Coordinates of C-alpha atoms and ligand atoms in Angstrom, one line a residue:
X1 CA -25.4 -26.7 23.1
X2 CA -24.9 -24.3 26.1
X3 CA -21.5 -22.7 27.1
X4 CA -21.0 -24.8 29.8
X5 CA -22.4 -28.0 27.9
X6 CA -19.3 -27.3 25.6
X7 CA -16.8 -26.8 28.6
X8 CA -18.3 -29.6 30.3
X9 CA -18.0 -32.3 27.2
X10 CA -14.5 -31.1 26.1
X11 CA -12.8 -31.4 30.2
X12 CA -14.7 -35.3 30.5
X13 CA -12.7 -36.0 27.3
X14 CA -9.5 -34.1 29.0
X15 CA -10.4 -36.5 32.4
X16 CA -10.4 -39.5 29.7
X17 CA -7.3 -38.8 28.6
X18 CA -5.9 -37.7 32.0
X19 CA -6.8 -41.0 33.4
X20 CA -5.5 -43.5 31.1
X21 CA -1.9 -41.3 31.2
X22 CA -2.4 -41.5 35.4
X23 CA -2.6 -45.2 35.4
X24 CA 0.4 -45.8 33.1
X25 CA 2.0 -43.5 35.6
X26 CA 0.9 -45.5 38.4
X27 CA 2.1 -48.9 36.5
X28 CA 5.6 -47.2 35.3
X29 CA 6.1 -46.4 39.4
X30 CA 4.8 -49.6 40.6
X31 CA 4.9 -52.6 38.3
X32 CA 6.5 -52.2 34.8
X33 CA 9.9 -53.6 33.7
X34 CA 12.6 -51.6 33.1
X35 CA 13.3 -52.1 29.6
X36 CA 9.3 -51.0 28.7
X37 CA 10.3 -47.4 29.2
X38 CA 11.6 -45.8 25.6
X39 CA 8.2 -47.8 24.1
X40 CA 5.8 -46.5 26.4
X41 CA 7.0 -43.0 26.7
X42 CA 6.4 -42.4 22.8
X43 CA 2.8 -44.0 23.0
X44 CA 1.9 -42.0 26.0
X45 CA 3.4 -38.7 24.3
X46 CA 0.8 -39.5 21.4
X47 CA -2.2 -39.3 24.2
X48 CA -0.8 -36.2 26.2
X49 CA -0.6 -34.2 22.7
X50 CA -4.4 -34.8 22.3
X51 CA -4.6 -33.7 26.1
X52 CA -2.7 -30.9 25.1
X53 CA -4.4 -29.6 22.3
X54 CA -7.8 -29.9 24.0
X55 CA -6.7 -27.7 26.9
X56 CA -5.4 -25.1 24.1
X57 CA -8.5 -25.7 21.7
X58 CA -9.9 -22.6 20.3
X59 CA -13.2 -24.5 21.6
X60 CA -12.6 -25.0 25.0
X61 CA -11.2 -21.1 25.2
X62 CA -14.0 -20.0 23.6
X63 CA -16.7 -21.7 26.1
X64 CA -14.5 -20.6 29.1
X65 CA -14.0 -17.0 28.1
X66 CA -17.6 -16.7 27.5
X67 CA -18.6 -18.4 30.7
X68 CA -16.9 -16.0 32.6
X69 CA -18.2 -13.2 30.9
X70 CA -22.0 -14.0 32.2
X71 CA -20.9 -16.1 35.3
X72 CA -23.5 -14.8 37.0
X73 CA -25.6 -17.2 35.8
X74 CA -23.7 -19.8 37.2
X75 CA -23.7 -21.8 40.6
X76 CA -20.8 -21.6 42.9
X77 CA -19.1 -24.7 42.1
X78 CA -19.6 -24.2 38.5
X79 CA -18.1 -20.7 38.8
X80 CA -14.8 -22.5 40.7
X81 CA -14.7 -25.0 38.0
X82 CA -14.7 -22.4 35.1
X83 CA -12.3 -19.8 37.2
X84 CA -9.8 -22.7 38.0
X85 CA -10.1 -24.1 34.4
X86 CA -8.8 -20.0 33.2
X87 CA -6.4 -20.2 35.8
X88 CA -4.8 -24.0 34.1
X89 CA -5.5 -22.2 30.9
X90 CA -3.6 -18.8 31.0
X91 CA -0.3 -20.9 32.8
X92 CA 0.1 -22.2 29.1
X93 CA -1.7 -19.7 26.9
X94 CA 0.0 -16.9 28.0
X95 CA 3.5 -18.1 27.2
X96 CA 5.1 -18.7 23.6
X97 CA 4.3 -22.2 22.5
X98 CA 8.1 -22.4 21.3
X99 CA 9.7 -21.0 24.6
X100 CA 7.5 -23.4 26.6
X101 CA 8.7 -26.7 24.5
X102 CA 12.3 -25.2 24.6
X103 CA 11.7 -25.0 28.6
X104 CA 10.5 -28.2 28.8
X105 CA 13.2 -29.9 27.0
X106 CA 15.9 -28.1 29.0
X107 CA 14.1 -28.8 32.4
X108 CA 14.4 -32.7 31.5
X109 CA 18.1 -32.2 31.0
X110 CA 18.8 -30.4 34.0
X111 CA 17.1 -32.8 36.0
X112 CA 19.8 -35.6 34.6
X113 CA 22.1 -32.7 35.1
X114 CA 21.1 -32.3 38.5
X115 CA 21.4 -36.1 39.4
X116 CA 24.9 -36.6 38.2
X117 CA 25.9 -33.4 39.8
X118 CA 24.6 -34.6 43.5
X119 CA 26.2 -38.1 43.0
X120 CA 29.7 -35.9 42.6
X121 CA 28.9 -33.4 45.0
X122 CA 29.9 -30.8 41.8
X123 CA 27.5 -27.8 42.5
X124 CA 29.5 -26.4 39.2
X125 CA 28.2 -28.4 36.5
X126 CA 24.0 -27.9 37.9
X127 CA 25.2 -24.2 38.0
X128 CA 24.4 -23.2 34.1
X129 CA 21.1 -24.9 33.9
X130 CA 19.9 -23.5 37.7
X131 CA 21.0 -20.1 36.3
X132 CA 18.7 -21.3 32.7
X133 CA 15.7 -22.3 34.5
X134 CA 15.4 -19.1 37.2
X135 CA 15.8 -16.9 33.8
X136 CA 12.7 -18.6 32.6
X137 CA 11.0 -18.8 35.3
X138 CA 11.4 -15.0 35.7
X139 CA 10.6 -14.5 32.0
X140 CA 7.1 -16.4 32.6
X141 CA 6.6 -14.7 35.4
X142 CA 6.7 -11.8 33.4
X143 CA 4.6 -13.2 30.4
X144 CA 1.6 -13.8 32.7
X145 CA 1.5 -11.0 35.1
X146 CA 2.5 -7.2 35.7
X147 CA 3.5 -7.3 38.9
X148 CA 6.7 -6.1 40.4
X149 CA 6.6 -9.4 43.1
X150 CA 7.5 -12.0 40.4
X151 CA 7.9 -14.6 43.7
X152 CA 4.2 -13.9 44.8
X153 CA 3.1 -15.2 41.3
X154 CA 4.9 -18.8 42.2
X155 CA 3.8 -18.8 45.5
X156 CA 0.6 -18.3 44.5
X157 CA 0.5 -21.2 41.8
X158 CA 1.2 -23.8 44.9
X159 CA -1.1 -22.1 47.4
X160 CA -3.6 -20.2 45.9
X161 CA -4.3 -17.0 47.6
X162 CA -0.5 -17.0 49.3
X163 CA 2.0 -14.4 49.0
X164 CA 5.3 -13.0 50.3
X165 CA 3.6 -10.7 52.9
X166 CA 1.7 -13.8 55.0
X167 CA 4.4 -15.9 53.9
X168 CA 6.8 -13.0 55.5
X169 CA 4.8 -12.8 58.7
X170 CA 4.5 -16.2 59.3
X171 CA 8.5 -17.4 58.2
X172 CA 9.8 -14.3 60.3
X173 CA 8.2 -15.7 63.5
X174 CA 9.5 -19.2 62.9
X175 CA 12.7 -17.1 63.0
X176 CA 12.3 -15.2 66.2
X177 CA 10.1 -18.0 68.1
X178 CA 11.8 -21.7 66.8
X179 CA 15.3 -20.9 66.1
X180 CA 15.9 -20.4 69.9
X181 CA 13.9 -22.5 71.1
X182 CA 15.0 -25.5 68.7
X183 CA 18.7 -24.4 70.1
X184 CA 17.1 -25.1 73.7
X185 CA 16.4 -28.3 73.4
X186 CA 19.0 -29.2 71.2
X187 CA 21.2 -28.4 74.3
X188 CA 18.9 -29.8 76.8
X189 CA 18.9 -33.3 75.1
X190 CA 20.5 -36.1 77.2
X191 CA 22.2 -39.1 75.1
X192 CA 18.8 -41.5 74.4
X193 CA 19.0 -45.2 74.5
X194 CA 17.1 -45.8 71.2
X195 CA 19.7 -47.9 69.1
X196 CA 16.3 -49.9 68.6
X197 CA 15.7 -48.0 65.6
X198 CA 17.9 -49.0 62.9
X199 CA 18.1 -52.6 64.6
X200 CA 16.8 -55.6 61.6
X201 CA 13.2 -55.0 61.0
X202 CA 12.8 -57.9 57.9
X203 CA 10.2 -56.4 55.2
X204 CA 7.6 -59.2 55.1
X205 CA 6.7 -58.2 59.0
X206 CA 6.5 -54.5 58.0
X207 CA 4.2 -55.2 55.3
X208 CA 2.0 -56.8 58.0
X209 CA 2.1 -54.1 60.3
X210 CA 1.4 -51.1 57.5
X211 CA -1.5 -53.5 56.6
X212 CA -2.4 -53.3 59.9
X213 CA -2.3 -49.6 59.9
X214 CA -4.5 -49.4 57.1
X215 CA -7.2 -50.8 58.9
X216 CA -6.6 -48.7 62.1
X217 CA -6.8 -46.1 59.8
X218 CA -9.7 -47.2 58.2
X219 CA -8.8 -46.7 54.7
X220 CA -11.2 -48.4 52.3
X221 CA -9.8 -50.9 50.0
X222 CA -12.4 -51.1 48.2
X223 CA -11.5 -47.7 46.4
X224 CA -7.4 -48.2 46.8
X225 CA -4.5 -50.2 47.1
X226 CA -0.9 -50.3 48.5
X227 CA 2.3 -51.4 47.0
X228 CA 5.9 -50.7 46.9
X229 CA 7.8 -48.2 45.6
X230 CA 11.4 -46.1 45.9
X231 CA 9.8 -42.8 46.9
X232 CA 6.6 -43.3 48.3
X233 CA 3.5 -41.5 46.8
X234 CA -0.3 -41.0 46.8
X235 CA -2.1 -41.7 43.5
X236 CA -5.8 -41.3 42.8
X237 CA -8.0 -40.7 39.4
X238 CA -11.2 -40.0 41.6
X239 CA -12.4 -40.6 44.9
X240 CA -13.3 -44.4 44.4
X241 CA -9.5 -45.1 43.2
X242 CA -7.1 -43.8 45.9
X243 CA -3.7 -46.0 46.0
X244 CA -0.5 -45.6 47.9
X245 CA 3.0 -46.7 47.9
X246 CA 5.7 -47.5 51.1
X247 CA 8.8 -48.6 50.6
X248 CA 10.7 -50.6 53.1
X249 CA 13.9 -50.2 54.7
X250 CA 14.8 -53.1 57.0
X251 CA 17.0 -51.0 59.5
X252 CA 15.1 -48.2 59.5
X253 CA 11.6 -49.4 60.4
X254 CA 10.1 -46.1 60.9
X255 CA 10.5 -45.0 57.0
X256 CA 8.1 -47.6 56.6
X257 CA 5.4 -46.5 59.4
X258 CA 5.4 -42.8 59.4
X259 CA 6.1 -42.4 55.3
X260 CA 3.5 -44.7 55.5
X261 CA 0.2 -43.1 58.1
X262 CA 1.8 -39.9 55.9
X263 CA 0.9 -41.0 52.7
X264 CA -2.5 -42.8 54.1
X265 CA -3.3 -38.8 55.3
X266 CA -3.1 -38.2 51.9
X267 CA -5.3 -40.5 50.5
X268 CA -8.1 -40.6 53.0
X269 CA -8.1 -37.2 52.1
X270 CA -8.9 -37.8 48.8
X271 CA -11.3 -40.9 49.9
X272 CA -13.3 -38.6 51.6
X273 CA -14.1 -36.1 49.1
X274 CA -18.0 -35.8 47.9
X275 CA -18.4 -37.7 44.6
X276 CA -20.2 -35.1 42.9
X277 CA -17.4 -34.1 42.1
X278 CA -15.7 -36.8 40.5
X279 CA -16.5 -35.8 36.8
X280 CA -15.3 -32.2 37.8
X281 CA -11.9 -30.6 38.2
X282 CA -12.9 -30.2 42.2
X283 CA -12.3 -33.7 42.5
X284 CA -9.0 -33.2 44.4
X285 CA -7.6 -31.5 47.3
X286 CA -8.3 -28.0 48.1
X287 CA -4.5 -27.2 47.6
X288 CA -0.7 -28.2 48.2
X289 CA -0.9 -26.9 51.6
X290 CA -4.1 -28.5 52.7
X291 CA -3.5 -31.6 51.6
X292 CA 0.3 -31.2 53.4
X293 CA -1.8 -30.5 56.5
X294 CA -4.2 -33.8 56.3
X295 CA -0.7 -35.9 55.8
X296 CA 0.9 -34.1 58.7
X297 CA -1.8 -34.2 60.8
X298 CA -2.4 -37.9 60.5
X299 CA 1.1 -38.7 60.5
X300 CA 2.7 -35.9 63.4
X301 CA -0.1 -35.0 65.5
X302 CA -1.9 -38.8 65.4
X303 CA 0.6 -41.1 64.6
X304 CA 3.3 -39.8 66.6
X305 CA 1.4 -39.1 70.0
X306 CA 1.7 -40.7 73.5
X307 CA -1.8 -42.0 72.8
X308 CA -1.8 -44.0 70.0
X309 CA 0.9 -45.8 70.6
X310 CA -0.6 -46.1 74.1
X311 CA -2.8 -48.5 72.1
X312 CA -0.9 -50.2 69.1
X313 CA 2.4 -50.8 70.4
X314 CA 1.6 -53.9 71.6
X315 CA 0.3 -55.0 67.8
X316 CA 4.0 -53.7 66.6
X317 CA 5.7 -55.7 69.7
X318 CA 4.3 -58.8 68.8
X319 CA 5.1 -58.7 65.5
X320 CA 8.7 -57.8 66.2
X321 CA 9.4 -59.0 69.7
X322 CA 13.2 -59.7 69.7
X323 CA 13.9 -55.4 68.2
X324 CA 11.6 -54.4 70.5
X325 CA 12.5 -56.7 73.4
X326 CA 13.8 -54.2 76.2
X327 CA 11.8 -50.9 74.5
X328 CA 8.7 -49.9 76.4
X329 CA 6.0 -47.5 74.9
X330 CA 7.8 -44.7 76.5
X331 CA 11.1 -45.0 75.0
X332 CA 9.1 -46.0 71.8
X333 CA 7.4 -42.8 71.8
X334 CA 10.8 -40.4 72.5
X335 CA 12.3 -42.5 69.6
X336 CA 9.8 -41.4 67.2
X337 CA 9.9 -38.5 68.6
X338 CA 14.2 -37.7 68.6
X339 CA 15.1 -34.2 67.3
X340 CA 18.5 -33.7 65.7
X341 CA 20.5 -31.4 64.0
X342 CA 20.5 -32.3 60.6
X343 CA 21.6 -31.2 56.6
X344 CA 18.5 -33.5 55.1
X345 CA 15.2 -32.1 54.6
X346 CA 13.1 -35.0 54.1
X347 CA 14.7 -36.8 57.0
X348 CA 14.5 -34.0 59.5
X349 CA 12.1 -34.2 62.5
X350 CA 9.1 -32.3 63.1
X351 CA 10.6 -29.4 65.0
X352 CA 13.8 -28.9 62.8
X353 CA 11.8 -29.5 59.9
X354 CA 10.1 -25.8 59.3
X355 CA 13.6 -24.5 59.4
X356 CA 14.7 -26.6 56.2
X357 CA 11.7 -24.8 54.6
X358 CA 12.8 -21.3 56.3
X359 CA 16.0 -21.2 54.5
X360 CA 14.6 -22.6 51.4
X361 CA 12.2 -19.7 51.6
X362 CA 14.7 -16.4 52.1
X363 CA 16.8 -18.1 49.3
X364 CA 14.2 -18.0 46.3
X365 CA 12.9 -14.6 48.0
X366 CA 16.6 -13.4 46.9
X367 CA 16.5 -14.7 43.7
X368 CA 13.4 -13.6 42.7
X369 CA 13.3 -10.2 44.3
X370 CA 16.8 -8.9 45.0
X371 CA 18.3 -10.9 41.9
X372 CA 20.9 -13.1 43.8
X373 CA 23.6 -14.6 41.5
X374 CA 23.3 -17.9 41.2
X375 CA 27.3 -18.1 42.3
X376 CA 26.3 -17.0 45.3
X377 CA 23.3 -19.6 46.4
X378 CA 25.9 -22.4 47.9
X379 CA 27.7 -19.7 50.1
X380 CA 24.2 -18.6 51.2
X381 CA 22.7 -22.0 51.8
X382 CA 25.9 -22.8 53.9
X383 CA 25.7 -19.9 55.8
X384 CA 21.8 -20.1 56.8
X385 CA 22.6 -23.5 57.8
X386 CA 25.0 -22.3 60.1
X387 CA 22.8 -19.7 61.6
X388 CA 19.6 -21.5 61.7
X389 CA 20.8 -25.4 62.6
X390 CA 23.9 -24.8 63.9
X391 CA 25.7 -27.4 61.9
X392 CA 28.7 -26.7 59.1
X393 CA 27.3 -28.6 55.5
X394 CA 30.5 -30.7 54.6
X395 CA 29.5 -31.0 51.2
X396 CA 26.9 -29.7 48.3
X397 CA 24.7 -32.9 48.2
X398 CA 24.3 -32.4 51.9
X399 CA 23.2 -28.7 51.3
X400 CA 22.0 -27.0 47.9
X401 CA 22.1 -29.9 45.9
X402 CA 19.7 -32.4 47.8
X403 CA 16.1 -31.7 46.8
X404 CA 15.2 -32.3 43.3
X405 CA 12.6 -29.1 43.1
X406 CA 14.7 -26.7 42.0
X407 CA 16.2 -28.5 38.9
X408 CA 12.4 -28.9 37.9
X409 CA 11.7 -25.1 38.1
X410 CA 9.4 -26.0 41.1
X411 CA 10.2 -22.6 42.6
X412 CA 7.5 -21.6 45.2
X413 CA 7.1 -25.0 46.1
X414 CA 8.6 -25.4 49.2
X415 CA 7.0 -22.8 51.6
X416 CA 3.8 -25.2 51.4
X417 CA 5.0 -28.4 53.6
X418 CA 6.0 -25.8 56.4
X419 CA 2.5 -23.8 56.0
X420 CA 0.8 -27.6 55.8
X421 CA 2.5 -28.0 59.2
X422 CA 1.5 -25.0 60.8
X423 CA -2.5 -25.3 59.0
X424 CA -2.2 -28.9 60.9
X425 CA -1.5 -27.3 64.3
X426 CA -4.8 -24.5 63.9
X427 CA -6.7 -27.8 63.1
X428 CA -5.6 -29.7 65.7
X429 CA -6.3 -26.5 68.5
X430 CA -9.4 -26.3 66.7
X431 CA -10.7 -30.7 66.7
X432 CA -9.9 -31.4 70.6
X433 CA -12.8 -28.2 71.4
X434 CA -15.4 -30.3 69.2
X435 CA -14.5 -34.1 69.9
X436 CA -12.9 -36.1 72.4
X437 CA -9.8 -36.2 70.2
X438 CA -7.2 -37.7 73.0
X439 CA -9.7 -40.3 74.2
X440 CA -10.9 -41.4 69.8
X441 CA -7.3 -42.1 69.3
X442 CA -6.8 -44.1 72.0
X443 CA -9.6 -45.9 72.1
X444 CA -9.1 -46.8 68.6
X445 CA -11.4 -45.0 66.8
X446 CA -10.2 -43.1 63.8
X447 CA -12.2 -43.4 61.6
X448 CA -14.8 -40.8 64.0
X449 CA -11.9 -38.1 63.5
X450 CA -12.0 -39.3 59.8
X451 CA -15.6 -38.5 59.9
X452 CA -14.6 -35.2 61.2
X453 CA -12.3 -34.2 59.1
X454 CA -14.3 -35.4 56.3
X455 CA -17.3 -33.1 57.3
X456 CA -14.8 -29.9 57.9
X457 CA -12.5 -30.3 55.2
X458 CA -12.4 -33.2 52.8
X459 CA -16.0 -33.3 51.2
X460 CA -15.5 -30.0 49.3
X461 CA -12.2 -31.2 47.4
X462 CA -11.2 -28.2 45.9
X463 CA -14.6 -26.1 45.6
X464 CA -13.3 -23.8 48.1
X465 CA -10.2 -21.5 48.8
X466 CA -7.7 -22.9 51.0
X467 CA -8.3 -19.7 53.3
X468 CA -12.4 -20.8 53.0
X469 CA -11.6 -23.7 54.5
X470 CA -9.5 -22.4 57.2
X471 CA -12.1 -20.4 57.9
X472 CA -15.1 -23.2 57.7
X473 CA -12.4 -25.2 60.2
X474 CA -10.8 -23.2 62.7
X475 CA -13.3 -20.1 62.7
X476 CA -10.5 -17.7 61.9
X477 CA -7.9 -17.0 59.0
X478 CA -4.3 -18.6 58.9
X479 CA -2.7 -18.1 62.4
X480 CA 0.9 -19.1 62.6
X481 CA 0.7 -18.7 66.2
X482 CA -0.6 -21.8 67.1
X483 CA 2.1 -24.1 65.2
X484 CA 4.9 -22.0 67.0
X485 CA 2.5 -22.8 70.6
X486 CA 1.8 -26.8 69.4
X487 CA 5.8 -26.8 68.9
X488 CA 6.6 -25.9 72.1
X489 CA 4.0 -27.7 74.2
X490 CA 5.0 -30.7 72.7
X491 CA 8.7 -30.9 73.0
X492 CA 8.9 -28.7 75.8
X493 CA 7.2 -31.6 77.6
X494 CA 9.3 -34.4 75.6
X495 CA 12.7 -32.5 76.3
X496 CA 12.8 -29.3 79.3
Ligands
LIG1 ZN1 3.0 -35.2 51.6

């Protein structure tokens, strides 16, 4: 048997075992009773073991190592899948067996840790295992590479070819270009009539509408599904089985819609990519931050225009005529559209939102390159606040304590939602020079910017660099410039 007939048999057996723990995952998030969990978690710790000891097989190291010692006599795609299957490999091999179950088992706690500690707003007791978990990330860091710029080694295992001196470039001119102009409008903004929002939007007539959406969207249900959950997700094995989950909030209707056309960007992303290579380990998104842009395209730059709701607002009007009674498209749209000071992340608007990812960013630069105590991160996190959003944070949970990334070591992590935002906005500059993007949307037809998208971007899965794709797309590398310029046009129009 060939090399790569060895690597080949032993990853379909790692894809077995991959998708019968994905579909338990999928049934633990969706559908399984509570009291299933301490049963189920020991049985599916039996199947990732074997998962685990295949990836660290001396077989499977063996077949790698030598395929990329005569890669030349591989194709493209098979070179990608044996360089990314290294990459996967050395994240494990290079660190201590011991350390990394030790790790492990104290990242679990600290996420428990970390809930308790928001629920009583006691940044104290998360303090230890914060200060545990950056000392191992560091001391990884340092297992697996040389370098004197331990952050760029997390920034590049969430964005593969990222580092601090683009990320620099392109955070420093949020900075200089958003922070003042985000301060303009904020003080330009008149008191909206737009209590509609959180009026009594029952969950049964949601369901209809996101069903509806669906469709507009043209997701196939043949390959997919979509139920309920608390936080809501994308989930796929392959191409041909690409679910999705919403969740409902009767007075707040718009979780419901935009969460949802978010997560639908996510999975007709993953609809759309080429089946060949279903049985590979290209089978997914390029990376964190394309697939960030497809869900931010579909849900900002679509979802949230004049046009479309030019055309479905009536659909959403008759199915909710006494909320929407004295609301016309154009209050509709500046209500999806509201920008607001705020301490939450994940509920912040598209213009405020980059600068929750900003200050995210300087932070873990300081901790990773300057050292920063971790005493000092709350003081810091106020104070960025302060300078950036203009608003005092009353309380931890409403500042260093609210996102759950950190307690699970994902450092590096965050810097991808804002770049998926600003690879949106090169797309978008990019699409309405090669189709009639404006006039598809509202003349309901999707599914021919699907088409495009699918041509440009989804078909490869991850075969290709994120800054190859960029480059297939847009014709040029990552430009920050034209997120700042898609910022401005838009809400200089909506508020100056
Ligand atoms: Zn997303």
């Amino acid at each position: 048997m060939s090399d790569f007939d060895t690597f080949k048999g032993i990853q379909k057996k790692m894809k077995a075992y991959q998708t019968v723990l994905s579909i338990a995952s999928w049934d633990s998030n969706t559908e399984a009773p509570k009291d299933c969990f301490p049963y189920r978690s020991e049985m599916l710790s039996i199947i990732s073991g074997e998962h685990f000891s295949l990836t660290t097989s001396k077989e499977y190291k063996q077949a790698i190592n030598s395929l990329l010692a005569q890669s030349e006599d591989l194709n493209d795609n098979q070179k990608r899948e044996v360089e990314k299957a290294k990459k996967g490999l050395d994240k494990i091999d290079k660190i201590p067996k011991g350390e990394y179950i030790e790790y492990n088992k104290m990242r679990t706690m600290a996420q428990r840790v970390w809930e308790d500690a928001k629920e009583n707003d006691d940044f104290e007791a998360f303090k230890p295992y914060l200060e545990k978990i950056i000392n191992y990330q560091k001391k990884m860091v340092a297992y697996r590479s040389d370098t004197d710029v331990p952050y760029n080694v997390l920034l590049d295992d969430f964005e593969e070819g990222m580092n601090m001196e683009k990320y620099d470039e392109f955070f420093d001119l949020i900075k200089e270009e958003l922070v003042p102009f985000v301060q303009e409008i904020l003080e330009a903004k008149e008191k909206e009539n737009d209590d509609f929002i959180s009026r009594n939007y029952p969950k049964e007539t949601q369901k209809e509408f996101v069903e509806y959406l669906l469709d507009v969207f043209d997701y196939n249900l043949d390959r997919g599904g979509l139920k309920e959950s608390v936080h809501p997700f994308t989930w796929n094995t392959h191409s041909k089985d690409v679910r999705l989950t919403v969740r409902y909030l009767e007075n707040f209707v718009f979780s419901s819609i935009f969460a949802g056309i978010h997560e639908l960007g996510h999975a007709l992303y993953e609809q759309q990519i080429d089946e060949v290579f279903d049985m590979t380990n290209l089978g997914n998104g390029a990376s964190m931050g394309i697939h960030e842009s497809q869900s931010r395209f579909y849900e900002n730059v679509i979802g949230r225009s004049k046009e479309f709701w030019n055309v479905h607002f009536t659909k959403l009007k008759s199915l909710f005529p006494e909320q929407l009674k004295d609301v016309n498209v154009e209050a509709f749209y500046r209500g999806i559209n509201r920008v607001e000071e705020s301490f939450i992340r994940v509920e912040a608007d598209e213009l405020t939102y980059p600068l929750h990812i900003l200050i995210r960013y300087e932070i873990e630069r300081s901790i990773f390159n300057e050292g920063t105590n971790v005493d000092e991160l709350p003081d810091m996190w106020n104070q960025k606040m302060k300078q950036y959003l203009n608003i005092d944070v009353d309380k931890p949970s409403n500042g260093i304590l609210q996102d759950v990334h950190w307690s699970g070591g994902m450092f590096g992590y965050f810097p991808t939602y804002a770049l998926g935002s600003a690879y949106a906005a090169q797309i978008y500059y990019t699409i309405k020079e090669e189709i009639d993007f404006e006039s598809l949307i509202e003349e309901d037809k999707i599914h021919k910017i699907n088409e495009w998208l699918k041509e440009k971007i989804h078909c490869f899965g991850s075969s290709l660099k994120p800054e190859q794709i960029l480059k297939i797309v847009t014709g040029e590398a990552f430009n920050p410039k034209y997120y700042i310029r898609y910022l401005k046009e838009k809400y200089s129009d909506l508020y100056l």
